[in-house]
Short mmCIF file of C-alpha atoms in Angstrom, two decimals:
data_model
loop_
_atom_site.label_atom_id
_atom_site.label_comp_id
_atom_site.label_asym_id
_atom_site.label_seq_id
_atom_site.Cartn_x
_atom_site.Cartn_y
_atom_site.Cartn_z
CA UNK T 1 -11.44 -74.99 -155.21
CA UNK T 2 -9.48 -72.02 -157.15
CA UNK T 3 -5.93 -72.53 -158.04
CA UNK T 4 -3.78 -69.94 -159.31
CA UNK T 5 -0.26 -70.92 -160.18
CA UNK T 6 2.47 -67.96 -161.01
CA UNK T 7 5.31 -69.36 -163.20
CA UNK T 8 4.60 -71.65 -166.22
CA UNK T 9 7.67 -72.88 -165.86
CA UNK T 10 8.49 -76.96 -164.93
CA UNK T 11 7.41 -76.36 -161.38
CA UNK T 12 4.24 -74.64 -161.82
CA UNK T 13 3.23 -76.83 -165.19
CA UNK T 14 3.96 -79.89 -163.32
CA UNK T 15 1.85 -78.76 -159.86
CA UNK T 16 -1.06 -77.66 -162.51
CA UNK T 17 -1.02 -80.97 -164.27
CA UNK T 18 -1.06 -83.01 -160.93
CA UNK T 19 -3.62 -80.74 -159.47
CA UNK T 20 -6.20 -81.59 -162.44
CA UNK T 21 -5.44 -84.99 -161.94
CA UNK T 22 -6.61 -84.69 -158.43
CA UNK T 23 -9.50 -82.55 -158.71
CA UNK T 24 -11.55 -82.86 -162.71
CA UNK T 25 -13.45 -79.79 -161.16
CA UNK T 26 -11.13 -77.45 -159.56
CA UNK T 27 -10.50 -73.65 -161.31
CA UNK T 28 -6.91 -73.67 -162.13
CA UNK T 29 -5.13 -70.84 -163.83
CA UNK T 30 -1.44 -70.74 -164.68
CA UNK T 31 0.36 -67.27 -165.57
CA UNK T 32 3.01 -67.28 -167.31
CA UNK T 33 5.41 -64.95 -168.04
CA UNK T 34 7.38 -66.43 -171.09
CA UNK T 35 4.60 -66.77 -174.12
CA UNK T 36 5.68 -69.96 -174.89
CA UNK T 37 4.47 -73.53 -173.68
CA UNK T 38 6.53 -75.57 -171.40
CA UNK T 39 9.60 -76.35 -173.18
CA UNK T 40 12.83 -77.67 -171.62
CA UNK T 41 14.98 -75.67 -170.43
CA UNK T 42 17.45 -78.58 -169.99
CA UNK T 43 17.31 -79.11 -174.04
CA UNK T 44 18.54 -76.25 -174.86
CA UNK T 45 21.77 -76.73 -175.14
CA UNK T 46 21.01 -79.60 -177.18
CA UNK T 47 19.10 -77.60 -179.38
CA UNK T 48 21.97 -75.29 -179.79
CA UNK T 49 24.19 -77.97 -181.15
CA UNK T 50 21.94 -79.34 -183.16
CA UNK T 51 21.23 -82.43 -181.66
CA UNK T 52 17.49 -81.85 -181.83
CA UNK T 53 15.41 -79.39 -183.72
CA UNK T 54 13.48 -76.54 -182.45
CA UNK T 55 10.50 -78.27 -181.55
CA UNK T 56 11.69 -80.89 -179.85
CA UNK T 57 12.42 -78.55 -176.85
CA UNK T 58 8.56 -78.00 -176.41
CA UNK T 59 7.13 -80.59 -173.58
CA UNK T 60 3.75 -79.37 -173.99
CA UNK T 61 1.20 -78.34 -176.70
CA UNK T 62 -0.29 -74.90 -177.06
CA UNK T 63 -3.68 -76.59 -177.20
CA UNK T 64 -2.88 -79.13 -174.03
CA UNK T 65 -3.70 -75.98 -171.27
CA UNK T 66 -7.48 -76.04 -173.04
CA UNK T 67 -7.69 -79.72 -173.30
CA UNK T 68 -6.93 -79.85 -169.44
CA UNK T 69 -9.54 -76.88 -168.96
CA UNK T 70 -6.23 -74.77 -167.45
CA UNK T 71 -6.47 -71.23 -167.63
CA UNK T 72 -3.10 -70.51 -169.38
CA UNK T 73 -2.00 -66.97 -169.48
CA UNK T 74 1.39 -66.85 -171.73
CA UNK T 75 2.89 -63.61 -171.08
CA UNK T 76 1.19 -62.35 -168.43
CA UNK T 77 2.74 -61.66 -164.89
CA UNK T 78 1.68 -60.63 -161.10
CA UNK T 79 1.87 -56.87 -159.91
CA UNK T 80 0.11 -57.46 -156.60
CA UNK T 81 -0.61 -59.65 -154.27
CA UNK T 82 -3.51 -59.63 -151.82
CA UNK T 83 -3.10 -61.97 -149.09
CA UNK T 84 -6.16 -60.95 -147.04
CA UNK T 85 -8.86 -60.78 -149.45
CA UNK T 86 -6.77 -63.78 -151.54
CA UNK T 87 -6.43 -62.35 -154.92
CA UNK T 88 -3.25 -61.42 -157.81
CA UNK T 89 -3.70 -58.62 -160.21
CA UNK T 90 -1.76 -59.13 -163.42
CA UNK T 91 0.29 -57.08 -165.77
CA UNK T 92 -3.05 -56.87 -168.10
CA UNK T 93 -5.00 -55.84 -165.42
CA UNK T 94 -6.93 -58.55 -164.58
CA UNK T 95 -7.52 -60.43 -161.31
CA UNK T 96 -7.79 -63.72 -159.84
CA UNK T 97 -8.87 -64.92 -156.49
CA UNK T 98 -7.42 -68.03 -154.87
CA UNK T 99 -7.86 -70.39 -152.44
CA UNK T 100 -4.38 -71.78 -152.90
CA UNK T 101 -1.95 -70.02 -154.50
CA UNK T 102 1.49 -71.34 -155.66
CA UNK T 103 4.70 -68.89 -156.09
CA UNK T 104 7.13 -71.00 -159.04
CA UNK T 105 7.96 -67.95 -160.97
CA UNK T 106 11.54 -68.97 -161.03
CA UNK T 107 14.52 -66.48 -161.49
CA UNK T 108 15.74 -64.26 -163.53
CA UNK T 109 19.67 -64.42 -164.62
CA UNK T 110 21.51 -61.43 -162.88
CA UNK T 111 22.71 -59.20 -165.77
CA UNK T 112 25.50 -57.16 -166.60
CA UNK T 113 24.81 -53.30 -166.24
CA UNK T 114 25.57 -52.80 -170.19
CA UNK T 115 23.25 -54.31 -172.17
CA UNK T 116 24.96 -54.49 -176.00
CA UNK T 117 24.20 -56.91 -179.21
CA UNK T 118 26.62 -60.03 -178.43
CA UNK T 119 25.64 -60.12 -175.02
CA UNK T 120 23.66 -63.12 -174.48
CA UNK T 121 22.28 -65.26 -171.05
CA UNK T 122 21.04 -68.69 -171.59
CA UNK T 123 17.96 -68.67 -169.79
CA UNK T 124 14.66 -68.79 -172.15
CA UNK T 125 13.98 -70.22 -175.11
CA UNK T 126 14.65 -66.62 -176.71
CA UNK T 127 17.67 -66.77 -175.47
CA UNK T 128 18.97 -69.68 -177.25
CA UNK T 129 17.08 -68.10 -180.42
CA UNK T 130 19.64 -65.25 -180.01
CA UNK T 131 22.83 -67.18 -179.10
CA UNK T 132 22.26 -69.12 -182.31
CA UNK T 133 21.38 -65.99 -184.39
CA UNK T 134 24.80 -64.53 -183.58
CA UNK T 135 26.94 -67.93 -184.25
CA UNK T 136 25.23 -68.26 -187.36
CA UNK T 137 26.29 -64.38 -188.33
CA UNK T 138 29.71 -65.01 -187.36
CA UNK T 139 31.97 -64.50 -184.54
CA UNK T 140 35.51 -62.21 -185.10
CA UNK T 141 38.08 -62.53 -182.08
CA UNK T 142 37.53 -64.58 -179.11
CA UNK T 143 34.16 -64.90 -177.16
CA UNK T 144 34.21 -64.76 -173.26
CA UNK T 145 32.67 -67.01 -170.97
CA UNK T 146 31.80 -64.93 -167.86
CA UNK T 147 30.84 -66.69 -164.91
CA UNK T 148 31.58 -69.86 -162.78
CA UNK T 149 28.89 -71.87 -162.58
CA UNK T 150 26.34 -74.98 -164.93
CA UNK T 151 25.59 -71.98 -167.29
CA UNK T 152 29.19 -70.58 -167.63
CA UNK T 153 29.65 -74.45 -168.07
CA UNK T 154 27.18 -74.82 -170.96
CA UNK T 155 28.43 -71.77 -172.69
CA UNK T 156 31.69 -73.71 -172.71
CA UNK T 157 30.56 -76.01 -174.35
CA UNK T 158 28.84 -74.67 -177.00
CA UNK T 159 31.57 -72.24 -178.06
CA UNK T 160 33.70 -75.14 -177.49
CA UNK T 161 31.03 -77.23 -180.00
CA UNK T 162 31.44 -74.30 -183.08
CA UNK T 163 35.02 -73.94 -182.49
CA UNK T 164 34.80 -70.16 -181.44
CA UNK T 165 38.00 -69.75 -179.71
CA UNK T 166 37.06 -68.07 -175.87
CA UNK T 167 38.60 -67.44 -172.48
CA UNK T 168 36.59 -67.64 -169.40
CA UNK T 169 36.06 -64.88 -166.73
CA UNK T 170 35.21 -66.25 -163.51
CA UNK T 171 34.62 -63.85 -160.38
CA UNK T 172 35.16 -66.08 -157.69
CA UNK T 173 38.11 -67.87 -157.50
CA UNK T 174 37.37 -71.05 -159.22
CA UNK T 175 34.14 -72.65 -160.28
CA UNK T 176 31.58 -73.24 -158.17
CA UNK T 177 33.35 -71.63 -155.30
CA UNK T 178 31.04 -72.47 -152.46
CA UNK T 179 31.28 -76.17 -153.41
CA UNK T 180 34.31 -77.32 -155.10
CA UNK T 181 38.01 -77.36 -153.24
CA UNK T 182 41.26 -76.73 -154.86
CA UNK T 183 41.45 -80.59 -156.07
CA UNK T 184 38.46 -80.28 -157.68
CA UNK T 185 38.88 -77.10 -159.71
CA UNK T 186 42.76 -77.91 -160.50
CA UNK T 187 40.67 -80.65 -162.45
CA UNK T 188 38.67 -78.53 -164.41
CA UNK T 189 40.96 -75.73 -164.73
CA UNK T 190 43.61 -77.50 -166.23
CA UNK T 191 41.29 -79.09 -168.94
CA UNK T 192 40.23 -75.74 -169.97
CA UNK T 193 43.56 -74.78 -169.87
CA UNK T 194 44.38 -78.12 -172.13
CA UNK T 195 41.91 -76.82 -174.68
CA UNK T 196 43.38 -73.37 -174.84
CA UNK T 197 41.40 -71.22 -172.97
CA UNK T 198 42.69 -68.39 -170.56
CA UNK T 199 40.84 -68.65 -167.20
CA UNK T 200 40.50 -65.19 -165.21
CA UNK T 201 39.47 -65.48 -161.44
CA UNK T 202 38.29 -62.44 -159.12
CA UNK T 203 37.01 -60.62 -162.14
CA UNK T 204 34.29 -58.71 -159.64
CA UNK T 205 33.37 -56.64 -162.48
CA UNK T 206 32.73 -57.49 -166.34
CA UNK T 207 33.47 -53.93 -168.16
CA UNK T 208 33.10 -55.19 -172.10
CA UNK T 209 35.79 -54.59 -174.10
CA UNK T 210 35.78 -55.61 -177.68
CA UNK T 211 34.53 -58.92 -177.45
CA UNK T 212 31.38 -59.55 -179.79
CA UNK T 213 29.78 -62.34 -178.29
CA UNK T 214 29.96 -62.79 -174.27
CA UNK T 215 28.41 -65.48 -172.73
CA UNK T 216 27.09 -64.59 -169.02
CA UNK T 217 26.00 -66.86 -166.84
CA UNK T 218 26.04 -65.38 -163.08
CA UNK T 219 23.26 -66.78 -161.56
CA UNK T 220 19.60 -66.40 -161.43
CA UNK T 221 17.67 -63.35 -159.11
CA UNK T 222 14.51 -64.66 -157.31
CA UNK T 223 11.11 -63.34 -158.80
CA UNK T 224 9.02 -62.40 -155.65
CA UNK T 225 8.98 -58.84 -155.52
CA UNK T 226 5.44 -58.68 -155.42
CA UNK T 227 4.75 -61.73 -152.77
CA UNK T 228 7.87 -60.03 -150.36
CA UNK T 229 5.41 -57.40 -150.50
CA UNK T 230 2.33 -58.89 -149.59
CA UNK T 231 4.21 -60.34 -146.22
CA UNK T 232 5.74 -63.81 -147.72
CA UNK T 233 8.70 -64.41 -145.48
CA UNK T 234 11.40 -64.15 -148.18
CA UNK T 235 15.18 -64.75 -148.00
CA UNK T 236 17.30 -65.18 -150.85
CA UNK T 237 14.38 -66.94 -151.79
CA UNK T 238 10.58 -67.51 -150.98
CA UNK T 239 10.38 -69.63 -147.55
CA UNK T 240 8.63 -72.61 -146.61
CA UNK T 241 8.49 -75.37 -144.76
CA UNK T 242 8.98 -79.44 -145.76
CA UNK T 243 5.32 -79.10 -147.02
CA UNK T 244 6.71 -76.30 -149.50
CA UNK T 245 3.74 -73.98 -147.39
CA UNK T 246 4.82 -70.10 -146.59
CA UNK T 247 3.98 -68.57 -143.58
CA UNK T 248 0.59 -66.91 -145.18
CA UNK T 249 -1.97 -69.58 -145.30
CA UNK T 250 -2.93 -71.28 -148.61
CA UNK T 251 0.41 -69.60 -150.20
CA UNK T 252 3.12 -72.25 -151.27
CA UNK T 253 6.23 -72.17 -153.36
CA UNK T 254 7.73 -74.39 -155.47
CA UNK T 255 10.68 -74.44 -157.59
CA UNK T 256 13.67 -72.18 -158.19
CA UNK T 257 11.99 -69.99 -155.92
CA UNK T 258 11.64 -71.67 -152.98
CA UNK T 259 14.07 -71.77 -150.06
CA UNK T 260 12.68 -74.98 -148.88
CA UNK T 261 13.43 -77.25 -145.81
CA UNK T 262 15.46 -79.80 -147.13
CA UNK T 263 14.50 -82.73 -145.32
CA UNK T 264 17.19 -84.50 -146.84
CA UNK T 265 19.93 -82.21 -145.43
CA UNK T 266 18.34 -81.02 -142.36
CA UNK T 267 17.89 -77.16 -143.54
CA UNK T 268 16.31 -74.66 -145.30
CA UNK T 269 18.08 -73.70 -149.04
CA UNK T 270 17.43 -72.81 -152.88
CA UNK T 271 17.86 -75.93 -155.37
CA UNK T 272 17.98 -74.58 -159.20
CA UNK T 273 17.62 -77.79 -161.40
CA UNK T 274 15.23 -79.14 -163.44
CA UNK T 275 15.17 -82.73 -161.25
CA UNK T 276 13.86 -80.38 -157.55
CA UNK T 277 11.36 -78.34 -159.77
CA UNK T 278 9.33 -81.09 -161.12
CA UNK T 279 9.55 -83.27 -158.04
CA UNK T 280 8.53 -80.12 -155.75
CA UNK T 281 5.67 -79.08 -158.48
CA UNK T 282 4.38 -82.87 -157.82
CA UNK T 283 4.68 -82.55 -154.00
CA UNK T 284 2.94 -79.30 -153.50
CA UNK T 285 -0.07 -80.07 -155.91
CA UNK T 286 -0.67 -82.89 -153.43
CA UNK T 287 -0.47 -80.52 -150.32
CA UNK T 288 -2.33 -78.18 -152.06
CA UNK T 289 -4.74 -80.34 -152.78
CA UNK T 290 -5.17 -80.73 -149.11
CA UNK T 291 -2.51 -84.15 -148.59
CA UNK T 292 -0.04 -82.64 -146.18
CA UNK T 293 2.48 -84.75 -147.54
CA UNK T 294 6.68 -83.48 -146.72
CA UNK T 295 8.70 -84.01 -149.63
CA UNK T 296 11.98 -85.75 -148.98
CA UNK T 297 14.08 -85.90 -151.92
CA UNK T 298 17.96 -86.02 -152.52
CA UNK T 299 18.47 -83.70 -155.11
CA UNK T 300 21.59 -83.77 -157.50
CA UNK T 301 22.73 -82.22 -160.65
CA UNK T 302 25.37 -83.15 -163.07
CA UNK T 303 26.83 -81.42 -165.83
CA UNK T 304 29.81 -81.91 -168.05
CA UNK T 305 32.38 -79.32 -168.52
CA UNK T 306 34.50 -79.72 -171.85
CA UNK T 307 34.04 -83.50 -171.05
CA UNK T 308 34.96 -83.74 -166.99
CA UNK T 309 31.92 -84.63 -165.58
CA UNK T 310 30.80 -82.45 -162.30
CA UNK T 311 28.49 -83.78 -160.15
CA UNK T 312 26.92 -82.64 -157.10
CA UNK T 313 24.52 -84.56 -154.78
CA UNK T 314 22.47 -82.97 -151.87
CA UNK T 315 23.92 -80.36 -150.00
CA UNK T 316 27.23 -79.27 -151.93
CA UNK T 317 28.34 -76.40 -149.43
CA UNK T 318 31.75 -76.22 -147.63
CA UNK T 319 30.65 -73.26 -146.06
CA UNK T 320 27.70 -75.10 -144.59
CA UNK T 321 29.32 -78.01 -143.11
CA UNK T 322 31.51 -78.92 -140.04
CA UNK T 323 32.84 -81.87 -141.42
CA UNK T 324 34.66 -82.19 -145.06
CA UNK T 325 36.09 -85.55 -146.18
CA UNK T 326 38.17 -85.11 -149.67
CA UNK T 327 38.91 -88.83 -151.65
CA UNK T 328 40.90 -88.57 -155.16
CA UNK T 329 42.93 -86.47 -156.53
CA UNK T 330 43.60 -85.13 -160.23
CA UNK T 331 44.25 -88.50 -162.16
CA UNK T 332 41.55 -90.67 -160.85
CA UNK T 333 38.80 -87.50 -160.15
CA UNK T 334 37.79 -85.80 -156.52
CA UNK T 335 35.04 -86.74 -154.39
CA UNK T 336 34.08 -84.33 -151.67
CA UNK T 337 31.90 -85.35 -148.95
CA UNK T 338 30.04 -83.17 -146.85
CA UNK T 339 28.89 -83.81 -143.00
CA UNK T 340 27.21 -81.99 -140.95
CA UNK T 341 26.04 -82.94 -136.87
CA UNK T 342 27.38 -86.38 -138.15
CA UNK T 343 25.75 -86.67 -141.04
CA UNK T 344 26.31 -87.08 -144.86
CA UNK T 345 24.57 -84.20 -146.57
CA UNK T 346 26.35 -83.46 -149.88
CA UNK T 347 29.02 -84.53 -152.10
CA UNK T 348 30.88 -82.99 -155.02
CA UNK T 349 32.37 -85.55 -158.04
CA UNK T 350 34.18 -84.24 -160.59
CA UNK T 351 35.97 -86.32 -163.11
CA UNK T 352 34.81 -89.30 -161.68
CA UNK T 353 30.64 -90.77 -161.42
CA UNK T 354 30.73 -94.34 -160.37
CA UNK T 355 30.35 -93.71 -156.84
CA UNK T 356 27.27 -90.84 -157.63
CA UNK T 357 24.50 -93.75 -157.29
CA UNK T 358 26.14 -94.84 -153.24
CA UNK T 359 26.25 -91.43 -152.37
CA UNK T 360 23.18 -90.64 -152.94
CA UNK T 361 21.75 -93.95 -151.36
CA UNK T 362 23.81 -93.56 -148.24
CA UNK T 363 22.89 -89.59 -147.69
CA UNK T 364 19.41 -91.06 -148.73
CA UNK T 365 19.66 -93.25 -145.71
CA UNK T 366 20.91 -90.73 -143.10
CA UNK T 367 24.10 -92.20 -143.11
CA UNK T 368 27.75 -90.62 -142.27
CA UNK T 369 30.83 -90.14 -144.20
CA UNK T 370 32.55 -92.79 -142.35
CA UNK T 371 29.68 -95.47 -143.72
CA UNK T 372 30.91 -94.66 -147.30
CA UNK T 373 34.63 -94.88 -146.36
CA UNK T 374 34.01 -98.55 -145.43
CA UNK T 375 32.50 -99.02 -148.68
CA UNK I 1 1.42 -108.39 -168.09
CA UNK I 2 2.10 -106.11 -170.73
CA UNK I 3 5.47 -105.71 -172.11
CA UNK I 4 7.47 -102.32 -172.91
CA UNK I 5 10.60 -101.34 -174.87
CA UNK I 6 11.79 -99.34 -173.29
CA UNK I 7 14.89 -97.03 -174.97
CA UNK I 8 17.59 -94.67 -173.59
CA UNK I 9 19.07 -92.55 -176.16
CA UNK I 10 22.67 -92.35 -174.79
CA UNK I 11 23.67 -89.25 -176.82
CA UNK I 12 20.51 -86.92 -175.58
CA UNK I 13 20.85 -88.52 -171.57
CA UNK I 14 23.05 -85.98 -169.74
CA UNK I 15 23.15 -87.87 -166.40
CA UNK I 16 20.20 -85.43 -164.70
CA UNK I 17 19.02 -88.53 -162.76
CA UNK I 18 15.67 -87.68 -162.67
CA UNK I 19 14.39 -91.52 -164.04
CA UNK I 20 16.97 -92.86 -161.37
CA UNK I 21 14.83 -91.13 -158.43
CA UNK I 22 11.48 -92.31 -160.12
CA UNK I 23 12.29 -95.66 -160.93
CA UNK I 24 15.65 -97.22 -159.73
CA UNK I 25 14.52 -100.72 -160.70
CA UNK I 26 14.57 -99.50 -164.36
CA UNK I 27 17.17 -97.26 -164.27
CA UNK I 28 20.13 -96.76 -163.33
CA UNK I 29 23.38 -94.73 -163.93
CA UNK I 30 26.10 -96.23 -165.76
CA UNK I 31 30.21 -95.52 -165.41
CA UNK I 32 29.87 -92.36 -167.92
CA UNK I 33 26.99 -91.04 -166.24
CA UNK I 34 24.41 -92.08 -168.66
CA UNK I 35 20.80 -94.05 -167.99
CA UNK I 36 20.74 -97.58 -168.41
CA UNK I 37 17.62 -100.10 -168.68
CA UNK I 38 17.07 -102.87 -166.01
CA UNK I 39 14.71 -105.00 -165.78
CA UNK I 40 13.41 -104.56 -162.18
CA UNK I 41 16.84 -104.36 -160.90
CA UNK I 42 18.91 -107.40 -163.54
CA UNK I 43 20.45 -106.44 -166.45
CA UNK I 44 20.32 -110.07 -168.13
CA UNK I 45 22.62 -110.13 -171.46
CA UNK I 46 25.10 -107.41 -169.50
CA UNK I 47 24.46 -103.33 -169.21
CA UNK I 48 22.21 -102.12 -172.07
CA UNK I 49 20.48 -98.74 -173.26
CA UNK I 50 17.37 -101.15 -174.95
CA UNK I 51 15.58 -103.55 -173.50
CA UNK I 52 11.93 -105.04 -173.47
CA UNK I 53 10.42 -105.87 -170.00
CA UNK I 54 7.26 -107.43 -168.70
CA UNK I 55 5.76 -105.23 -166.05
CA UNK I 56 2.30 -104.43 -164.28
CA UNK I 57 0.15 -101.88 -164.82
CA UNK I 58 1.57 -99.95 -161.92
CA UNK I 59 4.75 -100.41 -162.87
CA UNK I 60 4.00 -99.25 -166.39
CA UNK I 61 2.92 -95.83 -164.73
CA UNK I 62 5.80 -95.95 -163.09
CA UNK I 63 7.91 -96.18 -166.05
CA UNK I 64 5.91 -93.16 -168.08
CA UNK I 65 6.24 -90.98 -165.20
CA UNK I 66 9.99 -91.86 -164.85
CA UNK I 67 10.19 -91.46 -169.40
CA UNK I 68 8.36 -87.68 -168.69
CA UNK I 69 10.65 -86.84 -165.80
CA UNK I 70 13.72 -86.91 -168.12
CA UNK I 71 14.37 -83.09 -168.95
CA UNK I 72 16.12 -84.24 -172.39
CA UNK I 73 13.21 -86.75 -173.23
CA UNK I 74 16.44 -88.82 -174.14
CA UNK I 75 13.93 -91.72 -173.05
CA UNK I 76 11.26 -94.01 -175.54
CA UNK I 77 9.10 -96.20 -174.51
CA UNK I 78 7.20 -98.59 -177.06
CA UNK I 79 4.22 -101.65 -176.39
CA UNK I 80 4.16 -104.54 -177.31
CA UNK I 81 3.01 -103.60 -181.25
CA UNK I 82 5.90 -101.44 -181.39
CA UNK I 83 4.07 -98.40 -180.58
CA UNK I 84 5.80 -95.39 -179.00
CA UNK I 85 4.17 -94.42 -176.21
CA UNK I 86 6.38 -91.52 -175.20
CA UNK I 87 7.44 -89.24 -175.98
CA UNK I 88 4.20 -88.65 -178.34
CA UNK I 89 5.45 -88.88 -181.87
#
């Protein structure tokens, strides 16, 4: 059996890893487009506070793709797909055919049209190499935070962390906009706020000014150019099913990338953390591998902004539910709860965690908002 | 059985969860969001980040997979001898 895996990322490491495991004599080749091996993307803030050193971040060693006979290629990526005859041809103009080919090649953060030194993202190892490049040569005037969402969060932080004074541009209204209600926000908003930071809302547009070190973190664009292409049904993201399969046979996603049906919420949708990507780069080694096994996981995220913890748990969209239960208020923290055909699906905590572990366990169970009120 | 030490490193953990989903009998979240030990599903002596455990083979897996999972490796685990198992020194 031939494997070929786009995206060396958690996702597609993970799937490659599980895949050898499964079969010692399968052809498995893993492109990646960063040249580095799988680090995580999770420690980088740490790294950038100094809480571990550089190599700490790395989860696997550049000689561990040979010892599992994987056919790593660092800083290579796809130009074409060929569904029919089942073959990619790469950015160094090789090719690979497949029997099974998996789509994790992630995202890529949405920039802003001006590209300038100061600018940064906090995406790739690079870009944390950068970030801490220009805090170590000095920052005059206030930085900006622009954006309203774990990155903008993270930036935060880590201004917050070298004592660079900085205001935050959001474009939305508040953070997290599709998720979080005015409770919630008035929450974070005044902490920010607290700590002396001026927060702008509906800033559509980010024209610099004189800033010298903006921090943007405005999401992530899908990288599926090439499989859209070739006839993967794509939304905002690459389809598939609870077995993480597309609509072309022996093409499956994984990842970032994937607009997956949640089984856990009852509908298809991106997840972007680290916790989905490994669990779905498990999952669709084993269907890959031939298992048709669904994956049924409640996914949740948590993140700390200038020390108010923000949670979210399944499916965190107001927009995307018909029933909304709100519990809390400023003081004690806000839960949100999210139903939907008279289900839990989601939940939002922020300044408050205890009740993240029964959330989970009731949506887990396909219970309703009403069960956790009783609690 | 074998035993592990098994160690959460409180100041690295940043509540992802990911041990939680592996291996709730081992882990669990605590009131400020941070990974706890149990030992399949007690936490004799009160809430701790350190504690040794006798577990199966299995369960040992189990454990690893859940250590690996973490995306901060803010989790050690050690045998018996003292040995760290993971992440690889």
């Amino acid at each position: 059996m031939r494997f070929v895996i786009v995206g060396g990322g958690i996702a597609g490491t993970t799937a490659a890893e599980e895949l050898r495991r499964r079969d010692p004599d399968a052809s498995i080749t893993l492109v990646s487009e960063e040249i580095h091996p799988l680090y995580s993307r999770v420690l980088l803030p740490h790294y950038l506070k100094g809480k571990v050193p550089r190599e700490r971040v790395f989860l696997k060693k550049p000689e561990w793709y040979a010892e599992q006979r994987i056919e790593w290629l660092p800083g290579i990526s796809v130009r074409n797909l060929d569904v029919t005859n089942r073959f990619v041809s790469l950015s160094d103009g090789r090719e690979r055919e497949y029997d099974r080919l998996l789509i994790a090649s992630g995202g890529e953060p949405r920039v802003l049209p001006e590209d300038r030194r100061g600018v940064c993202y906090l995406q790739t190892l690079d870009d944390a190499d950068h970030i801490l490049q220009l805090i170590h040569e000095g920052v005059s005037g206030r930085a900006v935070v622009y954006g309203s969402g774990f990155i903008a969060c993270e930036f935060a932080e880590l201004f917050s962390h070298y004592g660079i004074l900085f205001d935050v541009a959001c474009r939305g209204d508040r953070f997290w906009p599709k998720a979080l209600d005015e409770g919630s926000w008035e929450i974070i908003r005044t902490k920010l706020e607290v700590e002396g930071v001026e927060v702008r809302t509906g800033v559509e547009e980010f024209p610099l000014g004189g800033e010298n070190l903006v921090g943007v973190g405005i999401g992530l664009e899908g990288n599926f150019g090439w499989a859209r292409e070739a006839g993967v049904d794509v939304n905002q993201g690459v389809k598939t099913d609870e077995f993480l399969q597309t609509n072309v046979p022996g093409v499956f996603a994984a990842g970032d990338v994937a607009e997956f049906m949640d089984l856990a919420v009852g509908r298809q949708r991106l997840v972007g953390n680290w916790m989905n990507a490994q669990m779905q780069g498990r999952a669709v080694a084993a269907n890959m591998a031939g298992e048709n096994k669904p994956l049924r996981l409640v996914s949740s995220y948590s993140t700390n902004a200038l020390g108010i913890q923000v949670t979210f748990v399944g499916d965190a969209s107001r927009e995307k539910s018909d029933e909304v239960r709100v519990i809390g208020d400023a003081r004690e923290g806000v839960i949100q709860l999210f139903g939907r055909g008279g289900k839990l699906v989601g939940a939002t905590l922020v300044g408050r965690v205890k009740e993240r572990q029964a959330v989970t366990d009731l949506l887990k169970a396909g219970g309703r908002i009403s069960d956790f009120l009783r609690t | 059985m074998p035993k592990l030490k098994i160690k959460v490193d409180p100041d690295l953990c940043i509540g992802a969860a990911s041990c939680v989903t592996i291996d709730a009998a081992t882990f669990q979240l605590n009131a400020e969001n941070k990974a706890e030990v149990y030992d399949h599903g007690n936490a004799p002596g009160g809430p701790a980040y350190e504690r040794e455990i006798e577990v199966t083979e299995a369960e040992k897996e189990n454990i690893l997979l859940a250590a690996q999972s973490c995306p901060t490796l803010a989790i050690f685990i050690f045998d018996e001898a003292g040995k760290q198992l993971f992440p690889e020194p």
